[in-house]
Amino acid sequence: MVLRLVLLALGVLELLRPRKVVDFWMGLAATNGDEIDLRPWVYSAARVEGALLVLWALRRSRGGE
C-alpha cells in the first residue's frame, strides 16, 4: 500500500515536472552534475515512465488488493 502511494506520487511528479525529477536524480548519480548534458528525449521518457507508474498504481488499487 505504501509502495503504491510512493510510486503514484513519483509518477505524478514525473508527469507534471519531468525536468525537475530527472535533474534531481542525475544530480545524485553524477559526481560533477554541472557538466552533464542530457538528450531532450530523456524528459519525454520520464513523462512516459510517470504515466506508466500512475496507471499501474491506479490499476493495483482498483484490483481489490
Short mmCIF file of C-alpha atoms in Angstrom, two decimals:
data_model
loop_
_atom_site.label_atom_id
_atom_site.label_comp_id
_atom_site.label_asym_id
_atom_site.label_seq_id
_atom_site.Cartn_x
_atom_site.Cartn_y
_atom_site.Cartn_z
CA MET A 1 0.00 0.00 0.00
CA VAL A 2 2.72 2.46 0.96
CA LEU A 3 4.81 1.49 -2.07
CA ARG A 4 1.83 2.16 -4.33
CA LEU A 5 1.35 5.62 -2.82
CA VAL A 6 5.03 6.47 -3.20
CA LEU A 7 5.09 5.30 -6.80
CA LEU A 8 1.85 7.17 -7.50
CA ALA A 9 3.36 10.37 -6.12
CA LEU A 10 6.56 9.85 -8.12
CA GLY A 11 4.53 9.17 -11.26
CA VAL A 12 2.50 12.36 -10.83
CA LEU A 13 5.69 14.35 -10.27
CA GLU A 14 7.25 12.86 -13.40
CA LEU A 15 4.15 13.71 -15.40
CA LEU A 16 3.97 17.29 -14.20
CA ARG A 17 7.66 18.18 -13.70
CA PRO A 18 9.85 15.67 -15.58
CA ARG A 19 12.79 18.08 -15.83
CA LYS A 20 12.99 18.63 -12.06
CA VAL A 21 12.73 14.91 -11.28
CA VAL A 22 15.36 13.88 -13.84
CA ASP A 23 17.71 16.69 -12.84
CA PHE A 24 17.34 15.73 -9.16
CA TRP A 25 18.24 12.08 -9.78
CA MET A 26 21.09 13.00 -12.16
CA GLY A 27 22.48 15.32 -9.51
CA LEU A 28 22.53 12.42 -7.06
CA ALA A 29 24.02 9.96 -9.54
CA ALA A 30 26.75 12.12 -11.08
CA THR A 31 29.91 13.32 -9.41
CA ASN A 32 30.14 16.51 -11.49
CA GLY A 33 26.50 17.45 -12.06
CA ASP A 34 27.28 20.76 -13.77
CA GLU A 35 28.84 19.15 -16.86
CA ILE A 36 26.04 16.71 -17.73
CA ASP A 37 24.18 17.24 -21.00
CA LEU A 38 21.08 15.12 -21.37
CA ARG A 39 19.37 14.46 -24.64
CA PRO A 40 15.93 16.09 -24.99
CA TRP A 41 14.13 12.74 -25.21
CA VAL A 42 15.15 11.88 -21.64
CA TYR A 43 12.46 14.19 -20.27
CA SER A 44 9.84 12.66 -22.57
CA ALA A 45 10.87 9.20 -21.40
CA ALA A 46 10.49 10.34 -17.78
CA ARG A 47 6.99 11.60 -18.57
CA VAL A 48 6.09 8.22 -20.13
CA GLU A 49 7.51 6.45 -17.08
CA GLY A 50 5.39 8.69 -14.86
CA ALA A 51 2.27 7.84 -16.82
CA LEU A 52 3.01 4.13 -16.53
CA LEU A 53 3.58 4.42 -12.79
CA VAL A 54 0.29 6.26 -12.30
CA LEU A 55 -1.62 3.72 -14.40
CA TRP A 56 -0.02 0.83 -12.51
CA ALA A 57 -0.79 2.33 -9.11
CA LEU A 58 -4.39 3.09 -10.04
CA ARG A 59 -4.99 -0.37 -11.51
CA ARG A 60 -3.50 -2.05 -8.44
CA SER A 61 -5.69 0.00 -6.11
CA ARG A 62 -8.85 -0.97 -8.02
CA GLY A 63 -7.88 -4.63 -8.12
CA GLY A 64 -9.17 -5.17 -4.59
CA GLU A 65 -5.79 -5.87 -3.06
#
